[in-house]
mmCIF file of C-alpha atoms and ligand atoms in Angstrom:
data_model
loop_
_atom_site.group_PDB
_atom_site.id
_atom_site.type_symbol
_atom_site.label_atom_id
_atom_site.label_comp_id
_atom_site.label_asym_id
_atom_site.label_seq_id
_atom_site.Cartn_x
_atom_site.Cartn_y
_atom_site.Cartn_z
ATOM 1 C CA MET A 1 3.853 24.797 -21.013
ATOM 2 C CA GLU A 2 3.249 22.930 -17.642
ATOM 3 C CA ASP A 3 5.306 23.924 -14.644
ATOM 4 C CA ASP A 4 7.590 21.274 -12.612
ATOM 5 C CA LEU A 5 4.962 20.442 -10.258
ATOM 6 C CA SER A 6 2.028 19.528 -12.235
ATOM 7 C CA ARG A 7 4.437 17.432 -14.424
ATOM 8 C CA ILE A 8 5.386 15.299 -11.543
ATOM 9 C CA ASP A 9 1.954 15.320 -10.502
ATOM 10 C CA ARG A 10 0.848 14.049 -13.962
ATOM 11 C CA ALA A 11 3.129 11.273 -13.631
ATOM 12 C CA PHE A 12 2.441 10.409 -9.875
ATOM 13 C CA SER A 13 -1.620 10.162 -10.844
ATOM 14 C CA LEU A 14 -0.373 7.312 -13.284
ATOM 15 C CA ALA A 15 1.686 5.433 -10.761
ATOM 16 C CA LYS A 16 -1.361 5.796 -8.128
ATOM 17 C CA LEU A 17 -3.751 4.065 -10.612
ATOM 18 C CA ALA A 18 -1.622 1.742 -11.248
ATOM 19 C CA LYS A 19 -1.207 0.648 -7.637
ATOM 20 C CA GLY A 20 -1.631 -3.170 -7.070
ATOM 21 C CA THR A 21 -1.078 -4.329 -10.580
ATOM 22 C CA THR A 22 2.587 -4.299 -11.228
ATOM 23 C CA GLY A 23 3.893 -6.623 -8.348
ATOM 24 C CA PRO A 24 6.641 -7.699 -8.068
ATOM 25 C CA ASN A 25 7.854 -4.105 -9.356
ATOM 26 C CA PRO A 26 6.745 -0.887 -7.991
ATOM 27 C CA SER A 27 4.072 1.305 -9.997
ATOM 28 C CA VAL A 28 5.780 3.996 -11.820
ATOM 29 C CA GLY A 29 4.489 6.928 -13.968
ATOM 30 C CA ALA A 30 6.658 8.632 -16.637
ATOM 31 C CA VAL A 31 5.519 11.391 -19.036
ATOM 32 C CA LEU A 32 7.521 12.903 -21.644
ATOM 33 C CA TRP A 33 7.414 16.263 -23.474
ATOM 34 C CA ASP A 34 9.263 17.162 -26.365
ATOM 35 C CA SER A 35 11.771 19.782 -26.752
ATOM 36 C CA LYS A 36 9.115 22.530 -27.288
ATOM 37 C CA GLY A 37 7.106 21.287 -24.346
ATOM 38 C CA ARG A 38 4.364 19.409 -25.801
ATOM 39 C CA LEU A 39 3.212 16.223 -24.420
ATOM 40 C CA VAL A 40 4.586 13.194 -26.527
ATOM 41 C CA ALA A 41 3.841 10.199 -24.499
ATOM 42 C CA GLU A 42 2.836 8.937 -20.879
ATOM 43 C CA ALA A 43 2.579 5.387 -19.184
ATOM 44 C CA ALA A 44 2.709 3.419 -15.872
ATOM 45 C CA THR A 45 4.757 0.452 -15.324
ATOM 46 C CA SER A 46 2.751 -2.677 -17.110
ATOM 47 C CA PRO A 47 0.549 -5.181 -15.487
ATOM 48 C CA THR A 48 3.024 -7.687 -13.502
ATOM 49 C CA GLY A 49 5.985 -5.261 -13.765
ATOM 50 C CA ARG A 50 7.216 -5.017 -17.164
ATOM 51 C CA PRO A 51 8.274 -3.313 -19.390
ATOM 52 C CA HIS A 52 8.863 -0.392 -17.016
ATOM 53 C CA ALA A 53 7.037 3.256 -17.727
ATOM 54 C CA GLU A 54 9.866 5.020 -18.685
ATOM 55 C CA ARG A 55 10.438 2.263 -21.301
ATOM 56 C CA ARG A 56 6.729 2.189 -22.654
ATOM 57 C CA VAL A 57 7.169 6.096 -22.817
ATOM 58 C CA LEU A 58 10.063 6.054 -24.850
ATOM 59 C CA GLU A 59 9.005 3.198 -27.273
ATOM 60 C CA SER A 60 5.974 5.119 -28.219
ATOM 61 C CA ALA A 61 7.789 8.767 -28.338
ATOM 62 C CA ARG A 62 10.681 7.434 -30.650
ATOM 63 C CA LYS A 63 12.721 10.642 -32.262
ATOM 64 C CA ARG A 64 10.369 12.692 -30.360
ATOM 65 C CA ALA A 65 12.280 12.061 -27.062
ATOM 66 C CA GLU A 66 15.380 13.961 -28.523
ATOM 67 C CA GLY A 67 15.693 16.988 -26.418
ATOM 68 C CA GLY A 68 12.691 16.421 -24.630
ATOM 69 C CA THR A 69 11.989 16.219 -20.773
ATOM 70 C CA MET A 70 10.796 13.284 -18.647
ATOM 71 C CA ALA A 71 9.106 13.033 -15.446
ATOM 72 C CA VAL A 72 9.370 10.005 -13.819
ATOM 73 C CA THR A 73 8.276 9.198 -10.124
ATOM 74 C CA LEU A 74 11.011 6.691 -9.280
ATOM 75 C CA GLU A 75 14.504 6.934 -9.950
ATOM 76 C CA PRO A 76 15.288 5.095 -13.382
ATOM 77 C CA CYS A 77 16.775 1.431 -12.704
ATOM 78 C CA VAL A 78 20.420 0.219 -13.386
ATOM 79 C CA ALA A 79 21.591 -2.901 -14.139
ATOM 80 C CA PHE A 80 22.383 -5.031 -11.269
ATOM 81 C CA PRO A 81 22.842 -8.771 -10.723
ATOM 82 C CA GLY A 82 19.674 -11.289 -11.366
ATOM 83 C CA LYS A 83 17.650 -8.229 -12.880
ATOM 84 C CA LYS A 84 15.178 -9.100 -15.352
ATOM 85 C CA SER A 85 14.160 -6.103 -17.247
ATOM 86 C CA PRO A 86 17.001 -3.668 -19.267
ATOM 87 C CA PRO A 87 17.992 -0.918 -17.472
ATOM 88 C CA CYS A 88 15.825 2.386 -17.914
ATOM 89 C CA ALA A 89 18.808 4.927 -17.287
ATOM 90 C CA ALA A 90 20.733 3.433 -20.354
ATOM 91 C CA ALA A 91 17.228 3.648 -22.318
ATOM 92 C CA ILE A 92 16.932 7.324 -21.547
ATOM 93 C CA ILE A 93 20.328 8.262 -21.960
ATOM 94 C CA LEU A 94 20.414 6.873 -25.424
ATOM 95 C CA SER A 95 16.960 8.609 -26.348
ATOM 96 C CA GLY A 96 18.322 12.019 -26.364
ATOM 97 C CA VAL A 97 16.330 13.280 -23.173
ATOM 98 C CA GLU A 98 17.910 16.214 -22.023
ATOM 99 C CA ARG A 99 16.064 16.755 -18.846
ATOM 100 C CA VAL A 100 14.407 14.056 -16.117
ATOM 101 C CA LEU A 101 12.252 15.334 -13.117
ATOM 102 C CA VAL A 102 12.296 12.552 -10.561
ATOM 103 C CA GLY A 103 9.887 11.662 -7.786
ATOM 104 C CA CYS A 104 12.450 10.225 -5.415
ATOM 105 C CA PRO A 105 15.313 7.955 -5.444
ATOM 106 C CA ASP A 106 14.681 4.402 -5.509
ATOM 107 C CA PRO A 107 14.870 2.512 -1.992
ATOM 108 C CA ASN A 108 16.506 -0.278 -3.278
ATOM 109 C CA PRO A 109 20.297 -0.020 -2.184
ATOM 110 C CA LEU A 110 21.219 -1.590 -5.506
ATOM 111 C CA VAL A 111 19.740 0.859 -7.734
ATOM 112 C CA SER A 112 19.402 3.921 -4.898
ATOM 113 C CA GLY A 113 21.595 7.134 -6.112
ATOM 114 C CA LYS A 114 23.063 4.948 -9.118
ATOM 115 C CA GLY A 115 20.221 5.635 -11.934
ATOM 116 C CA ILE A 116 20.298 9.525 -11.089
ATOM 117 C CA HIS A 117 24.306 9.264 -10.988
ATOM 118 C CA ALA A 118 24.443 7.464 -14.650
ATOM 119 C CA LEU A 119 21.982 10.095 -16.107
ATOM 120 C CA ARG A 120 24.067 13.031 -14.749
ATOM 121 C CA ARG A 121 27.360 11.741 -15.703
ATOM 122 C CA ALA A 122 25.755 11.345 -19.294
ATOM 123 C CA GLY A 123 25.002 15.217 -19.143
ATOM 124 C CA ILE A 124 21.354 14.845 -18.478
ATOM 125 C CA GLN A 125 20.146 17.700 -16.096
ATOM 126 C CA VAL A 126 18.377 15.897 -13.185
ATOM 127 C CA ASP A 127 16.098 17.374 -10.736
ATOM 128 C CA LEU A 128 14.186 15.610 -7.491
ATOM 129 C CA LEU A 129 10.628 16.902 -7.157
ATOM 130 C CA ASP A 130 8.570 15.489 -4.022
ATOM 131 C CA PRO A 131 5.776 17.493 -3.161
ATOM 132 C CA GLN A 132 5.279 17.071 0.704
ATOM 133 C CA GLY A 133 7.317 13.786 0.726
ATOM 134 C CA ARG A 134 4.070 12.050 -0.802
ATOM 135 C CA ILE A 135 6.092 10.142 -3.413
ATOM 136 C CA ALA A 136 8.696 8.730 -1.302
ATOM 137 C CA ASP A 137 5.942 7.829 1.091
ATOM 138 C CA PHE A 138 4.113 5.975 -1.718
ATOM 139 C CA TYR A 139 7.328 3.901 -2.462
ATOM 140 C CA ALA A 140 8.259 3.241 1.186
ATOM 141 C CA GLY A 141 6.399 -0.082 1.106
ATOM 142 C CA PHE A 142 8.277 -0.958 -1.716
ATOM 143 C CA GLY A 143 11.464 0.029 0.524
ATOM 144 C CA THR A 144 10.174 -2.325 3.459
ATOM 145 C CA TRP A 145 9.548 -5.115 0.767
ATOM 146 C CA VAL A 146 13.207 -4.829 -0.482
ATOM 147 C CA ALA A 147 14.726 -4.762 2.831
ATOM 148 C CA LYS A 148 12.359 -7.558 4.845
ATOM 149 C CA LYS A 149 10.760 -9.502 1.842
ATOM 150 C CA ARG A 150 7.303 -8.648 3.454
ATOM 151 C CA PRO A 151 4.772 -5.761 2.784
ATOM 152 C CA ARG A 152 4.678 -2.795 4.813
ATOM 153 C CA VAL A 153 2.050 -3.789 7.215
ATOM 154 C CA THR A 154 -0.317 -0.708 7.843
ATOM 155 C CA LEU A 155 -2.818 -1.218 10.793
ATOM 156 C CA LYS A 156 -6.051 0.768 10.912
ATOM 157 C CA ILE A 157 -8.678 1.115 14.016
ATOM 158 C CA ALA A 158 -11.638 2.822 14.806
ATOM 159 C CA LEU A 159 -12.148 3.100 18.544
ATOM 160 C CA SER A 160 -14.867 4.977 20.529
ATOM 161 C CA SER A 161 -13.894 7.722 22.927
ATOM 162 C CA ASP A 162 -14.112 4.759 25.601
ATOM 163 C CA GLY A 163 -11.821 2.397 23.736
ATOM 164 C CA ARG A 164 -14.551 0.023 22.094
ATOM 165 C CA ALA A 165 -13.982 -1.151 18.414
ATOM 166 C CA ASN A 166 -17.888 -2.013 17.821
ATOM 167 C CA PRO A 167 -21.593 -1.048 19.127
ATOM 168 C CA SER A 168 -21.597 -4.281 21.006
ATOM 169 C CA PRO A 169 -19.890 -7.620 20.679
ATOM 170 C CA GLY A 170 -20.714 -9.503 17.270
ATOM 171 C CA ARG A 171 -22.774 -6.418 15.963
ATOM 172 C CA ARG A 172 -21.801 -4.306 12.865
ATOM 173 C CA GLY A 173 -21.979 -0.675 13.100
ATOM 174 C CA ALA A 174 -19.659 2.651 12.444
ATOM 175 C CA ILE A 175 -17.867 3.802 15.180
ATOM 176 C CA THR A 176 -16.567 6.969 13.337
ATOM 177 C CA GLY A 177 -18.153 9.398 10.648
ATOM 178 C CA GLU A 178 -17.943 10.156 7.196
ATOM 179 C CA ALA A 179 -14.620 11.994 6.780
ATOM 180 C CA ALA A 180 -12.938 8.961 8.421
ATOM 181 C CA ARG A 181 -14.717 6.524 6.151
ATOM 182 C CA ARG A 182 -13.271 8.697 3.346
ATOM 183 C CA PHE A 183 -9.770 8.181 5.065
ATOM 184 C CA VAL A 184 -9.853 4.853 5.272
ATOM 185 C CA HIS A 185 -10.899 4.931 1.401
ATOM 186 C CA GLU A 186 -7.762 6.610 0.789
ATOM 187 C CA LEU A 187 -5.414 4.382 2.675
ATOM 188 C CA ARG A 188 -6.972 1.492 0.912
ATOM 189 C CA SER A 189 -6.306 3.221 -2.421
ATOM 190 C CA THR A 190 -2.726 3.139 -1.925
ATOM 191 C CA SER A 191 -2.607 -0.088 -0.570
ATOM 192 C CA ASP A 192 -1.668 -3.097 -3.091
ATOM 193 C CA ALA A 193 -4.079 -5.474 -0.482
ATOM 194 C CA VAL A 194 -6.423 -5.282 2.368
ATOM 195 C CA LEU A 195 -6.598 -7.913 5.040
ATOM 196 C CA VAL A 196 -9.381 -8.564 7.391
ATOM 197 C CA GLY A 197 -9.997 -11.453 9.763
ATOM 198 C CA ALA A 198 -12.978 -14.128 9.337
ATOM 199 C CA SER A 199 -14.837 -12.555 11.940
ATOM 200 C CA THR A 200 -15.013 -9.380 10.328
ATOM 201 C CA VAL A 201 -16.226 -11.181 7.318
ATOM 202 C CA ALA A 202 -18.963 -12.878 9.174
ATOM 203 C CA ILE A 203 -20.364 -9.997 10.858
ATOM 204 C CA ASP A 204 -19.386 -6.849 8.932
ATOM 205 C CA ASP A 205 -19.487 -8.239 5.454
ATOM 206 C CA PRO A 206 -17.414 -5.616 4.185
ATOM 207 C CA LEU A 207 -16.184 -4.931 0.435
ATOM 208 C CA LEU A 208 -13.240 -3.393 1.226
ATOM 209 C CA THR A 209 -13.519 -1.543 -2.192
ATOM 210 C CA VAL A 210 -12.104 1.925 -2.670
ATOM 211 C CA ARG A 211 -15.583 4.103 -3.123
ATOM 212 C CA ASP A 212 -15.410 7.496 -2.067
ATOM 213 C CA VAL A 213 -12.393 8.689 -3.418
ATOM 214 C CA ASP A 214 -10.310 8.072 -7.009
ATOM 215 C CA GLY A 215 -7.576 5.029 -6.893
ATOM 216 C CA PRO A 216 -7.853 1.489 -7.398
ATOM 217 C CA SER A 217 -9.359 -0.938 -4.768
ATOM 218 C CA PRO A 218 -6.712 -3.038 -3.118
ATOM 219 C CA ARG A 219 -7.082 -6.888 -3.507
ATOM 220 C CA PRO A 220 -8.988 -8.611 -0.595
ATOM 221 C CA LEU A 221 -7.127 -10.944 1.886
ATOM 222 C CA VAL A 222 -8.883 -13.045 4.553
ATOM 223 C CA LEU A 223 -7.560 -14.685 7.486
ATOM 224 C CA ALA A 224 -9.439 -17.792 8.244
ATOM 225 C CA GLY A 225 -9.991 -19.018 11.911
ATOM 226 C CA SER A 226 -11.213 -21.979 13.996
ATOM 227 C CA ARG A 227 -14.841 -20.962 13.667
ATOM 228 C CA GLY A 228 -16.441 -21.055 9.550
ATOM 229 C CA MET A 229 -17.901 -17.944 7.585
ATOM 230 C CA PRO A 230 -21.347 -17.759 5.978
ATOM 231 C CA ARG A 231 -21.424 -19.330 2.293
ATOM 232 C CA SER A 232 -22.691 -15.888 1.022
ATOM 233 C CA ARG A 233 -20.267 -13.119 1.687
ATOM 234 C CA SER A 234 -19.605 -10.085 -0.668
ATOM 235 C CA LEU A 235 -16.184 -10.836 -0.789
ATOM 236 C CA TRP A 236 -16.643 -14.036 -2.320
ATOM 237 C CA LYS A 237 -17.843 -12.524 -5.536
ATOM 238 C CA ASP A 238 -14.673 -10.673 -5.861
ATOM 239 C CA PRO A 239 -12.432 -13.062 -8.418
ATOM 240 C CA ARG A 240 -9.026 -11.386 -6.494
ATOM 241 C CA THR A 241 -10.176 -12.597 -3.075
ATOM 242 C CA VAL A 242 -7.459 -14.877 -1.288
ATOM 243 C CA VAL A 243 -8.239 -16.609 1.904
ATOM 244 C CA PHE A 244 -5.385 -17.802 4.320
ATOM 245 C CA ALA A 245 -5.886 -20.645 6.422
ATOM 246 C CA SER A 246 -4.087 -23.298 8.573
ATOM 247 C CA THR A 247 -7.360 -25.771 8.626
ATOM 248 C CA PRO A 248 -9.501 -26.444 5.797
ATOM 249 C CA PRO A 249 -12.140 -22.905 6.192
ATOM 250 C CA SER A 250 -15.529 -23.906 6.131
ATOM 251 C CA GLY A 251 -17.858 -21.685 4.568
ATOM 252 C CA VAL A 252 -15.857 -20.659 1.764
ATOM 253 C CA PRO A 253 -17.221 -21.119 -1.677
ATOM 254 C CA GLY A 254 -14.877 -23.558 -3.743
ATOM 255 C CA HIS A 255 -14.073 -20.992 -6.467
ATOM 256 C CA VAL A 256 -12.276 -18.783 -3.903
ATOM 257 C CA SER A 257 -8.405 -19.056 -3.784
ATOM 258 C CA VAL A 258 -7.112 -20.475 -0.460
ATOM 259 C CA VAL A 259 -3.743 -20.337 0.291
ATOM 260 C CA GLU A 260 -2.695 -22.985 3.253
ATOM 261 C CA VAL A 261 -0.371 -21.740 5.883
ATOM 262 C CA PRO A 262 1.004 -22.981 9.305
ATOM 263 C CA GLY A 263 -0.851 -22.226 12.316
ATOM 264 C CA VAL A 264 -1.901 -23.315 15.661
ATOM 265 C CA GLU A 265 -5.486 -24.445 16.726
ATOM 266 C CA GLY A 266 -7.052 -22.754 13.653
ATOM 267 C CA ARG A 267 -5.036 -19.451 13.651
ATOM 268 C CA CYS A 268 -2.867 -18.232 10.789
ATOM 269 C CA ASP A 269 1.103 -17.659 11.518
ATOM 270 C CA LEU A 270 1.035 -14.183 10.576
ATOM 271 C CA GLN A 271 4.648 -14.085 9.675
ATOM 272 C CA ALA A 272 3.822 -17.082 7.324
ATOM 273 C CA VAL A 273 1.077 -14.787 5.892
ATOM 274 C CA LEU A 274 3.016 -11.714 5.349
ATOM 275 C CA ASP A 275 5.750 -14.168 3.803
ATOM 276 C CA ARG A 276 3.052 -15.208 1.345
ATOM 277 C CA CYS A 277 1.860 -11.509 0.549
ATOM 278 C CA GLY A 278 5.791 -10.577 -0.280
ATOM 279 C CA ALA A 279 6.036 -13.626 -2.614
ATOM 280 C CA GLU A 280 3.272 -12.262 -4.474
ATOM 281 C CA GLY A 281 4.516 -8.820 -4.879
ATOM 282 C CA ILE A 282 2.589 -7.092 -2.271
ATOM 283 C CA HIS A 283 4.501 -4.032 -1.130
ATOM 284 C CA ASP A 284 1.677 -2.261 1.052
ATOM 285 C CA LEU A 285 -0.819 -4.252 3.139
ATOM 286 C CA LEU A 286 -3.523 -2.301 4.702
ATOM 287 C CA VAL A 287 -4.987 -4.587 7.839
ATOM 288 C CA GLU A 288 -8.548 -3.605 9.093
ATOM 289 C CA PRO A 289 -8.660 -5.748 12.189
ATOM 290 C CA GLY A 290 -11.368 -5.777 14.983
ATOM 291 C CA PRO A 291 -9.759 -5.940 18.331
ATOM 292 C CA GLY A 292 -8.885 -9.509 18.759
ATOM 293 C CA LEU A 293 -6.588 -9.564 15.577
ATOM 294 C CA LEU A 294 -5.215 -6.031 16.226
ATOM 295 C CA GLY A 295 -3.993 -7.741 19.609
ATOM 296 C CA ALA A 296 -2.309 -10.129 17.639
ATOM 297 C CA PHE A 297 -0.666 -7.968 15.161
ATOM 298 C CA LEU A 298 0.547 -5.871 17.806
ATOM 299 C CA ARG A 299 2.082 -8.669 19.907
ATOM 300 C CA SER A 300 3.662 -10.220 17.029
ATOM 301 C CA ARG A 301 5.437 -7.130 16.107
ATOM 302 C CA LEU A 302 4.768 -7.525 12.583
ATOM 303 C CA TRP A 303 3.431 -4.135 11.840
ATOM 304 C CA ASP A 304 5.207 -0.781 10.423
ATOM 305 C CA ARG A 305 2.236 1.853 11.059
ATOM 306 C CA LEU A 306 -1.040 1.964 13.258
ATOM 307 C CA TRP A 307 -3.524 4.689 12.175
ATOM 308 C CA VAL A 308 -6.161 4.705 15.343
ATOM 309 C CA LEU A 309 -9.326 6.670 14.368
ATOM 310 C CA ARG A 310 -10.679 8.141 17.594
ATOM 311 C CA SER A 311 -14.296 9.035 17.793
ATOM 312 C CA PRO A 312 -15.523 11.635 20.332
ATOM 313 C CA LEU A 313 -18.679 9.216 21.408
ATOM 314 C CA PRO A 314 -18.484 6.295 23.722
ATOM 315 C CA GLN A 315 -20.149 3.043 22.782
ATOM 316 C CA PRO A 316 -20.659 1.643 26.354
ATOM 317 C CA GLY A 317 -22.080 -1.671 24.976
ATOM 318 C CA GLY A 318 -19.039 -2.224 22.661
ATOM 319 C CA GLU A 319 -16.175 -4.437 22.680
ATOM 320 C CA CYS A 320 -13.294 -2.996 24.033
ATOM 321 C CA PHE A 321 -9.767 -2.862 22.771
ATOM 322 C CA ASP A 322 -6.622 -2.670 24.721
ATOM 323 C CA PRO A 323 -7.143 -4.405 27.754
ATOM 324 C CA ASP A 324 -3.565 -5.091 28.047
ATOM 325 C CA GLY A 325 -2.242 -1.573 27.246
ATOM 326 C CA LEU A 326 -0.992 -2.828 23.702
ATOM 327 C CA LEU A 327 -1.357 0.319 22.002
ATOM 328 C CA PRO A 328 1.636 2.389 21.815
ATOM 329 C CA GLU A 329 2.234 4.663 24.565
ATOM 330 C CA GLY A 330 4.649 7.372 22.656
ATOM 331 C CA ALA A 331 3.480 10.287 20.856
ATOM 332 C CA PRO A 332 2.061 10.071 17.528
ATOM 333 C CA SER A 333 3.969 10.925 14.517
ATOM 334 C CA GLN A 334 0.863 12.515 12.991
ATOM 335 C CA GLU A 335 -2.468 13.851 13.976
ATOM 336 C CA ARG A 336 -5.396 14.907 11.672
ATOM 337 C CA ASP A 337 -8.674 16.180 12.060
ATOM 338 C CA LEU A 338 -11.450 13.806 10.322
ATOM 339 C CA GLY A 339 -14.625 15.856 10.916
ATOM 340 C CA SER A 340 -15.581 15.394 14.698
ATOM 341 C CA ASP A 341 -13.260 12.217 14.567
ATOM 342 C CA ARG A 342 -9.329 12.723 15.285
ATOM 343 C CA ALA A 343 -6.457 10.146 13.674
ATOM 344 C CA PHE A 344 -3.173 9.230 15.362
ATOM 345 C CA LEU A 345 -0.506 7.926 13.535
ATOM 346 C CA PHE A 346 1.938 5.701 15.149
ATOM 347 C CA GLU A 347 4.909 4.368 13.445
ATOM 348 C CA ARG A 348 7.724 1.586 14.577
ATOM 349 C CA ASP A 349 10.987 1.434 13.334
ATOM 350 C CA GLY A 350 11.135 -2.357 12.869
ATOM 351 C CA SER A 351 14.549 -3.021 14.958
ATOM 352 C CA GLU A 352 12.500 -5.424 17.549
ATOM 353 C CA GLU A 353 11.313 -7.704 14.948
ATOM 354 C CA GLU A 354 13.894 -10.006 15.159
ATOM 355 C CA GLU A 355 13.430 -10.389 18.629
ATOM 356 C CA ALA A 356 9.549 -11.341 18.329
HETATM 357 N N1 LIG B 1 -13.682 -0.577 14.982
HETATM 358 C C1 LIG B 1 -12.905 -1.321 13.737
HETATM 359 O O1 LIG B 1 -12.080 -0.392 13.178
HETATM 360 C C2 LIG B 1 -13.388 -2.504 13.330
HETATM 361 C C3 LIG B 1 -12.458 -3.156 12.236
HETATM 362 C C4 LIG B 1 -12.863 -4.190 11.871
HETATM 363 C C5 LIG B 1 -13.886 -5.181 12.452
HETATM 364 N N2 LIG B 1 -14.123 -4.678 13.649
HETATM 365 C C6 LIG B 1 -15.137 -5.202 14.450
HETATM 366 O O2 LIG B 1 -14.591 -6.123 15.007
HETATM 367 C C7 LIG B 1 -15.210 -7.316 15.775
HETATM 368 C C8 LIG B 1 -14.431 -8.461 15.121
HETATM 369 O O3 LIG B 1 -13.020 -8.449 15.595
HETATM 370 P P1 LIG B 1 -12.132 -9.670 15.984
HETATM 371 O O4 LIG B 1 -10.931 -9.352 16.186
HETATM 372 O O5 LIG B 1 -12.968 -10.515 16.805
HETATM 373 O O6 LIG B 1 -12.198 -10.471 14.449
HETATM 374 P P2 LIG B 1 -11.296 -9.923 13.336
HETATM 375 O O7 LIG B 1 -10.868 -8.742 13.092
HETATM 376 O O8 LIG B 1 -12.187 -10.706 12.041
HETATM 377 O O9 LIG B 1 -10.017 -11.162 13.283
HETATM 378 C C9 LIG B 1 -10.284 -12.671 14.023
HETATM 379 C C10 LIG B 1 -10.322 -13.396 13.138
HETATM 380 O O10 LIG B 1 -9.345 -13.965 12.535
HETATM 381 C C11 LIG B 1 -8.966 -15.355 12.792
HETATM 382 N N3 LIG B 1 -7.548 -15.381 12.992
HETATM 383 C C12 LIG B 1 -6.669 -16.138 11.875
HETATM 384 N N4 LIG B 1 -5.575 -16.235 12.151
HETATM 385 C C13 LIG B 1 -5.475 -15.035 13.674
HETATM 386 C C14 LIG B 1 -4.392 -14.873 14.166
HETATM 387 N N5 LIG B 1 -3.209 -15.235 14.189
HETATM 388 N N6 LIG B 1 -4.455 -14.057 15.513
HETATM 389 C C15 LIG B 1 -5.844 -13.605 15.726
HETATM 390 N N7 LIG B 1 -6.972 -14.091 14.560
HETATM 391 C C16 LIG B 1 -6.768 -15.042 13.732
HETATM 392 C C17 LIG B 1 -9.685 -15.505 14.033
HETATM 393 O O11 LIG B 1 -9.951 -17.118 14.280
HETATM 394 P P3 LIG B 1 -10.749 -17.746 15.389
HETATM 395 O O12 LIG B 1 -11.796 -17.687 14.771
HETATM 396 O O13 LIG B 1 -9.942 -19.227 15.802
HETATM 397 O O14 LIG B 1 -10.769 -16.822 16.451
HETATM 398 C C18 LIG B 1 -10.983 -14.498 14.119
HETATM 399 O O15 LIG B 1 -11.687 -15.374 13.313
HETATM 400 C C19 LIG B 1 -16.654 -7.045 14.772
HETATM 401 O O16 LIG B 1 -17.530 -6.862 16.004
HETATM 402 C C20 LIG B 1 -16.284 -6.207 13.736
HETATM 403 O O17 LIG B 1 -17.471 -5.349 13.326
HETATM 404 C C21 LIG B 1 -14.017 -3.278 14.177
#
């Protein structure tokens, strides 16, 4: 029989695999064992968000749910005005499940605590289990989206020891090593979408896929600028790619989706871009900017987390970042060794956003 930790981990693996496909709903994993501890059913939230994972599991388990245990990554939902899905907490109560292991409370204040309370009031044993807070972190983007109607924005930049973002202006080339590359793929695998600027598309021709770790590849998004992009780029082959543009972008083939947003002198309004992402149900956005776009995001204050990946090596010919001292000054909230490189996490509480 699996222990509680393996049970919640199993549900979490399902949630991670469906990440990015379930918007506007969060990706949830649910697993059900019968009263004798035998695995009965497992599922993640359906593509586009409905039916929910718990409902899918209960529908395939039917009578075998009686007396069973369910592990579910997010607190089961309750009814609230305007809600489209039938409430999962009520379905669990009716199914006869005796115990529910919950990864973390729902960050949506309309649900938070209410689902757990409903289950307990019906006599179901509910235990919360979130190893190292990884599940709460997985749903933090959903919390940002509920509160601000925009995704949680994670910026990532690789810098040399002398603060350069590339080997030389206009040239592609890695600043950090293999472990840092794997780390970036991990960040991508827990993001719904990844955004890059037009210069990066032109110079680096990135794929933006997840290759070095398990997990889904996020949806690629491009910010067009005043200069065009080459017609043959790897991202144009991905049918999910979306280009944001404030003026008709040159170089983008006709089959690629272009979303018009307001802008100034060919540059997109970042708030409008994030609003569109929110409307598309994107909860977690990873931005992989070069120095110019990073500066724009930092100045706009439209970001939540910044990962700075520092190489111990200089790049004397490279493009310098932080001429205006834009990088956050306080102590990082996390540090990690990535081979010979080091990663620093800076987080903002978002209270200044309204002033920006
Ligand atoms: N070290 C790293 O982690 C890293 C990551 C990615 C890229 N890079 C490197 O960085 C260099 C490119 O950096 P970059 O910052 O110039 O290019 P970028 O990241 O591609 O972003 C700038 C591009 O986005 C466009 N854009 C649209 N709306 C914008 C807005 N509101 N604010 C700012 N830009 C907006 C710009 O338009 P305009 O054309 O009008 O300027 C420009 O084309 C390349 O050498 C690339 O290899 C390094």
